[in-house]
Amino acid sequence: MPKGTIIKALSGYYYVKSEGEVYQCRGRGNFRKRKLTPLVGDDVEFESSNKTDGYVLEILERKNELIRPPIANVDQALLIFSAQEPAFNTLLLDRFLVHIEANDILPVICLSKLDLLDQPEELKDDLNVYREIGYEVIETSSTEEIGLEDVRTVFEDKVTVVAGQSGVGKSTLLNALNPELNLETNQISNHLGRGKHTTRHVELIPFGEGLVADTPGFSSLDFVDMEPEDLTIYFPEMRDRRPDCKFRGCTHTSEPKCAVKAALADGEIAQFRYEHYEKFLQEINEQKQRRY
């Protein structure tokens, strides 16, 4: 049985790449009964008598998957956030980071549109917070070709999902790195204050020595099926201090002798990150109450 990787899903068809050839396939009929959906990035077994009439027969084990964008077996996520238009948003970035951390995917933060800042040092403090936590942060401008080589090296030998709020310049950045891609871009809508959704489907594209997925833009993430006690794990600066809390299962909100609250008081944890943690914790608890 031949094996391959789904590199594109569009209009009910799955495009499977195997040994340098691409086969157009439909999903096996029992996937729906088994509540399975093939995703871009899936390694699969398939059969095909020709390049346009194949069937995906089995989805091989995934190492991870994302719901939005729908993609599997990702090595890392390049999270692109613009300095301006739309303005840099740490709350939304932290939502992305929690979502990516929860799926065991390596996040890389990329600041785009650096040229739109009046003062280059404007976001320095916020970006340094993420660097101190241990995240890689790359500052770029497609217009002025700043930081492009740093981004290019990120893609080597990796499957990378490129994600971020609509209008931050994902397609523009990818085009600047590889003009042959010729991905569709749109200007920011001044009326809406955000970009139009120019990417309609998920597709894995050869990019240097790796593969990159340009994905539909989106601006919110729900904490689906996340347990309140697990949220700390996805904030590295809290995860590292959790063993030092007096109480097992400490939520770092009102418990005494909490190592996280002590670090916050000492300025070792950024106030805005802790506030985002509290907000996400409240959302998770509220979602859990609605489920029951």
Short mmCIF file of C-alpha atoms in Angstrom, two decimals:
data_model
loop_
_atom_site.label_atom_id
_atom_site.label_comp_id
_atom_site.label_asym_id
_atom_site.label_seq_id
_atom_site.Cartn_x
_atom_site.Cartn_y
_atom_site.Cartn_z
CA MET A 1 0.00 0.00 0.00
CA PRO A 2 1.60 3.32 -1.02
CA LYS A 3 2.13 6.00 1.60
CA GLY A 4 2.27 9.76 1.21
CA THR A 5 1.57 13.11 2.86
CA ILE A 6 -1.49 15.28 2.33
CA ILE A 7 -0.18 18.62 1.10
CA LYS A 8 -3.52 20.27 0.29
CA ALA A 9 -7.21 19.80 1.10
CA LEU A 10 -9.71 21.58 -1.13
CA SER A 11 -13.36 21.08 -2.09
CA GLY A 12 -13.53 17.55 -0.71
CA TYR A 13 -10.30 16.39 -2.35
CA TYR A 14 -7.02 15.53 -0.66
CA TYR A 15 -3.81 16.00 -2.62
CA VAL A 16 -1.33 13.35 -1.53
CA LYS A 17 2.37 13.68 -2.33
CA SER A 18 4.21 10.39 -2.65
CA GLU A 19 7.69 9.86 -4.11
CA GLY A 20 7.63 13.22 -5.86
CA GLU A 21 4.20 12.78 -7.45
CA VAL A 22 0.87 14.29 -6.34
CA TYR A 23 -2.36 12.27 -6.40
CA GLN A 24 -5.87 13.71 -6.13
CA CYS A 25 -7.82 11.58 -3.67
CA ARG A 26 -11.15 11.41 -1.87
CA GLY A 27 -11.52 10.28 1.70
CA ARG A 28 -12.55 6.74 2.50
CA GLY A 29 -16.27 6.43 3.23
CA ASN A 30 -15.87 5.12 6.77
CA PHE A 31 -13.84 8.11 7.97
CA ARG A 32 -17.09 9.92 8.76
CA LYS A 33 -18.45 6.97 10.73
CA ARG A 34 -15.19 6.83 12.68
CA LYS A 35 -15.37 10.62 13.20
CA LEU A 36 -12.03 11.07 11.45
CA THR A 37 -11.09 13.89 9.11
CA PRO A 38 -7.89 13.78 7.08
CA LEU A 39 -5.81 16.93 7.59
CA VAL A 40 -3.10 18.65 5.63
CA GLY A 41 0.15 17.28 7.00
CA ASP A 42 -1.25 13.81 7.65
CA ASP A 43 0.85 10.84 6.63
CA VAL A 44 -1.58 8.44 4.96
CA GLU A 45 -1.98 5.17 3.12
CA PHE A 46 -3.80 5.54 -0.17
CA GLU A 47 -4.63 3.79 -3.40
CA SER A 48 -4.84 5.30 -6.85
CA SER A 49 -5.13 3.87 -10.36
CA ASN A 50 -4.18 7.28 -11.76
CA LYS A 51 -3.29 10.77 -10.51
CA THR A 52 -6.89 12.05 -10.32
CA ASP A 53 -8.93 9.16 -8.92
CA GLY A 54 -7.44 7.97 -5.67
CA TYR A 55 -8.70 7.22 -2.17
CA VAL A 56 -7.14 7.95 1.22
CA LEU A 57 -7.54 4.63 3.06
CA GLU A 58 -5.86 5.18 6.41
CA ILE A 59 -4.52 8.08 8.46
CA LEU A 60 -1.27 7.17 10.17
CA GLU A 61 -0.58 8.21 13.76
CA ARG A 62 -0.24 11.98 14.27
CA LYS A 63 2.33 13.58 16.56
CA ASN A 64 0.08 16.65 16.93
CA GLU A 65 -2.76 18.53 15.30
CA LEU A 66 -4.32 21.97 15.28
CA ILE A 67 -8.03 22.71 14.96
CA ARG A 68 -7.73 26.22 13.55
CA PRO A 69 -5.92 26.13 11.20
CA PRO A 70 -6.66 22.43 10.51
CA ILE A 71 -3.24 20.83 10.09
CA ALA A 72 -1.29 17.89 11.53
CA ASN A 73 2.31 16.85 12.23
CA VAL A 74 3.70 20.34 12.61
CA ASP A 75 7.24 20.93 13.91
CA GLN A 76 6.91 24.63 14.69
CA ALA A 77 4.64 27.64 14.39
CA LEU A 78 5.83 31.00 13.12
CA LEU A 79 3.46 33.41 14.86
CA ILE A 80 3.45 36.66 12.91
CA PHE A 81 2.24 39.78 14.72
CA SER A 82 2.52 43.25 13.26
CA ALA A 83 3.99 46.26 15.03
CA GLN A 84 1.18 48.41 13.60
CA GLU A 85 -1.90 48.00 11.39
CA PRO A 86 -3.09 46.07 13.35
CA ALA A 87 -1.26 47.11 16.51
CA PHE A 88 0.83 44.56 18.41
CA ASN A 89 -1.51 42.61 20.69
CA THR A 90 0.07 40.68 23.58
CA LEU A 91 -3.28 39.22 24.69
CA LEU A 92 -3.87 37.63 21.30
CA LEU A 93 -0.24 36.52 21.08
CA ASP A 94 -0.56 34.78 24.45
CA ARG A 95 -3.70 33.00 23.24
CA PHE A 96 -1.73 31.70 20.28
CA LEU A 97 1.20 30.68 22.47
CA VAL A 98 -1.01 28.70 24.86
CA HIS A 99 -2.69 26.98 21.93
CA ILE A 100 0.65 26.12 20.32
CA GLU A 101 2.28 25.01 23.59
CA ALA A 102 -0.72 22.77 24.34
CA ASN A 103 -0.15 20.95 21.04
CA ASP A 104 3.56 20.39 21.68
CA ILE A 105 4.60 22.64 18.80
CA LEU A 106 7.63 24.94 19.02
CA PRO A 107 6.55 28.61 18.76
CA VAL A 108 8.67 31.27 17.05
CA ILE A 109 7.46 34.88 17.38
CA CYS A 110 7.88 37.14 14.37
CA LEU A 111 7.18 40.88 14.55
CA SER A 112 6.29 42.27 11.11
CA LYS A 113 5.92 45.81 9.75
CA LEU A 114 8.76 47.12 11.90
CA ASP A 115 9.02 50.08 9.49
CA LEU A 116 5.61 51.39 10.64
CA LEU A 117 6.80 52.14 14.17
CA ASP A 118 7.42 55.84 14.90
CA GLN A 119 10.02 54.84 17.46
CA PRO A 120 11.91 51.58 16.83
CA GLU A 121 12.21 51.02 20.60
CA GLU A 122 8.44 51.20 21.18
CA LEU A 123 7.86 47.48 21.68
CA LYS A 124 11.28 46.62 23.10
CA ASP A 125 10.07 45.92 26.66
CA ASP A 126 7.24 43.63 25.56
CA LEU A 127 9.46 41.71 23.14
CA ASN A 128 12.15 41.31 25.78
CA VAL A 129 9.60 39.69 28.11
CA TYR A 130 9.09 36.93 25.56
CA ARG A 131 12.82 36.58 24.93
CA GLU A 132 13.49 36.23 28.66
CA ILE A 133 10.86 33.49 28.88
CA GLY A 134 12.85 31.62 26.23
CA TYR A 135 10.91 32.27 23.03
CA GLU A 136 12.75 33.13 19.83
CA VAL A 137 11.65 36.59 18.65
CA ILE A 138 12.51 37.89 15.17
CA GLU A 139 11.85 41.51 14.17
CA THR A 140 11.15 42.05 10.48
CA SER A 141 10.11 44.47 7.78
CA SER A 142 9.28 43.08 4.34
CA THR A 143 9.38 46.63 2.93
CA GLU A 144 12.88 47.39 4.21
CA GLU A 145 14.08 43.76 4.06
CA ILE A 146 14.91 43.68 7.76
CA GLY A 147 15.27 40.29 9.47
CA LEU A 148 14.35 38.24 6.40
CA GLU A 149 17.44 36.04 6.54
CA ASP A 150 16.76 35.31 10.22
CA VAL A 151 13.28 34.11 9.28
CA ARG A 152 14.56 32.08 6.34
CA THR A 153 16.77 29.95 8.57
CA VAL A 154 13.77 29.09 10.78
CA PHE A 155 12.17 27.05 7.99
CA GLU A 156 15.11 24.71 7.33
CA ASP A 157 14.20 21.00 7.64
CA LYS A 158 10.94 21.79 9.42
CA VAL A 159 7.20 21.67 8.77
CA THR A 160 6.15 25.17 9.77
CA VAL A 161 2.67 26.55 10.18
CA VAL A 162 2.51 30.30 9.64
CA ALA A 163 -0.25 31.87 11.68
CA GLY A 164 -1.39 35.15 13.14
CA GLN A 165 -4.12 37.73 13.12
CA SER A 166 -5.54 38.73 9.74
CA GLY A 167 -3.72 41.61 8.07
CA VAL A 168 -0.37 41.21 9.82
CA GLY A 169 1.46 40.47 6.58
CA LYS A 170 1.87 36.68 6.57
CA SER A 171 1.62 36.35 2.79
CA THR A 172 3.68 39.51 2.23
CA LEU A 173 6.49 38.09 4.37
CA LEU A 174 6.44 34.73 2.61
CA ASN A 175 6.46 36.45 -0.78
CA ALA A 176 9.45 38.56 0.29
CA LEU A 177 11.31 35.39 1.28
CA ASN A 178 10.33 33.55 -1.88
CA PRO A 179 8.83 35.72 -4.69
CA GLU A 180 7.98 32.60 -6.70
CA LEU A 181 5.21 31.83 -4.22
CA ASN A 182 3.21 34.85 -5.44
CA LEU A 183 0.68 34.48 -2.60
CA GLU A 184 -2.34 36.76 -2.74
CA THR A 185 -2.19 39.78 -0.43
CA ASN A 186 -4.57 42.58 0.44
CA GLN A 187 -4.23 46.01 1.94
CA ILE A 188 -5.60 46.72 5.40
CA SER A 189 -9.21 47.83 5.44
CA ASN A 190 -9.16 51.16 7.27
CA HIS A 191 -12.85 50.85 8.02
CA LEU A 192 -12.53 47.46 9.72
CA GLY A 193 -9.01 47.97 11.06
CA ARG A 194 -8.05 44.48 9.93
CA GLY A 195 -7.07 42.63 6.81
CA LYS A 196 -9.28 40.66 4.48
CA HIS A 197 -9.00 36.89 4.52
CA THR A 198 -6.86 36.27 1.44
CA THR A 199 -5.81 32.67 2.16
CA ARG A 200 -8.74 30.31 1.59
CA HIS A 201 -7.28 26.92 2.34
CA VAL A 202 -4.34 25.26 4.07
CA GLU A 203 -1.56 24.05 1.80
CA LEU A 204 1.95 22.78 2.46
CA ILE A 205 4.40 24.51 0.15
CA PRO A 206 8.05 23.50 -0.39
CA PHE A 207 10.13 26.25 1.18
CA GLY A 208 13.89 25.91 0.99
CA GLU A 209 14.70 22.65 2.73
CA GLY A 210 11.37 22.55 4.58
CA LEU A 211 7.61 22.85 4.14
CA VAL A 212 5.50 25.85 5.10
CA ALA A 213 1.75 26.18 5.48
CA ASP A 214 0.11 29.50 4.73
CA THR A 215 -3.20 29.42 6.60
CA PRO A 216 -6.47 31.36 6.75
CA GLY A 217 -6.22 34.33 9.08
CA PHE A 218 -8.18 34.24 12.32
CA SER A 219 -8.36 36.44 15.37
CA SER A 220 -9.55 34.31 18.31
CA LEU A 221 -8.90 30.93 19.87
CA ASP A 222 -11.07 28.97 22.28
CA PHE A 223 -9.53 26.80 24.97
CA VAL A 224 -11.36 23.69 23.80
CA ASP A 225 -11.18 20.75 26.25
CA MET A 226 -8.40 22.42 28.28
CA GLU A 227 -8.45 21.72 32.02
CA PRO A 228 -7.87 24.63 34.45
CA GLU A 229 -4.99 22.86 36.18
CA ASP A 230 -3.17 22.40 32.87
CA LEU A 231 -3.06 26.09 31.91
CA THR A 232 0.06 26.72 34.01
CA ILE A 233 1.97 24.20 31.90
CA TYR A 234 1.58 26.44 28.85
CA PHE A 235 3.10 29.50 30.54
CA PRO A 236 6.79 28.47 30.76
CA GLU A 237 7.70 31.03 33.42
CA MET A 238 4.93 29.65 35.65
CA ARG A 239 5.52 26.01 34.75
CA ASP A 240 9.11 26.26 35.98
CA ARG A 241 7.99 27.61 39.36
CA ARG A 242 4.97 25.36 39.91
CA PRO A 243 6.90 22.69 41.87
CA ASP A 244 7.85 25.33 44.44
CA CYS A 245 4.24 26.18 45.31
CA LYS A 246 3.13 24.91 48.74
CA PHE A 247 -0.04 23.27 47.47
CA ARG A 248 -0.23 20.69 44.74
CA GLY A 249 -2.60 21.85 42.01
CA CYS A 250 -2.05 25.49 42.94
CA THR A 251 -3.94 27.79 40.56
CA HIS A 252 -1.67 30.75 41.45
CA THR A 253 -4.66 32.95 42.29
CA SER A 254 -5.52 32.94 46.00
CA GLU A 255 -3.49 30.10 47.52
CA PRO A 256 -0.88 30.95 50.22
CA LYS A 257 2.84 30.43 49.67
CA CYS A 258 2.49 30.39 45.90
CA ALA A 259 5.85 30.53 44.10
CA VAL A 260 4.27 32.12 41.02
CA LYS A 261 2.67 34.95 43.00
CA ALA A 262 5.99 35.49 44.79
CA ALA A 263 7.82 35.73 41.46
CA LEU A 264 5.17 38.15 40.22
CA ALA A 265 5.67 40.35 43.28
CA ASP A 266 9.43 40.29 42.70
CA GLY A 267 9.02 41.37 39.06
CA GLU A 268 10.28 38.03 37.73
CA ILE A 269 6.97 37.41 35.93
CA ALA A 270 5.49 40.14 33.74
CA GLN A 271 2.28 41.62 35.09
CA PHE A 272 0.54 41.50 31.71
CA ARG A 273 1.36 37.81 31.27
CA TYR A 274 -0.09 37.00 34.68
CA GLU A 275 -3.23 39.01 33.92
CA HIS A 276 -3.66 37.08 30.68
CA TYR A 277 -3.24 33.84 32.63
CA GLU A 278 -6.02 34.91 34.99
CA LYS A 279 -8.28 35.82 32.09
CA PHE A 280 -7.70 32.51 30.31
CA LEU A 281 -8.25 30.60 33.57
CA GLN A 282 -11.60 32.32 34.03
CA GLU A 283 -12.61 31.48 30.45
CA ILE A 284 -11.66 27.82 30.89
CA ASN A 285 -13.67 27.58 34.12
CA GLU A 286 -16.67 29.21 32.49
CA GLN A 287 -16.49 26.86 29.51
CA LYS A 288 -16.26 23.89 31.85
CA GLN A 289 -19.35 25.04 33.74
CA ARG A 290 -21.30 25.36 30.49
CA ARG A 291 -20.29 21.83 29.46
CA TYR A 292 -21.75 20.43 32.65
#
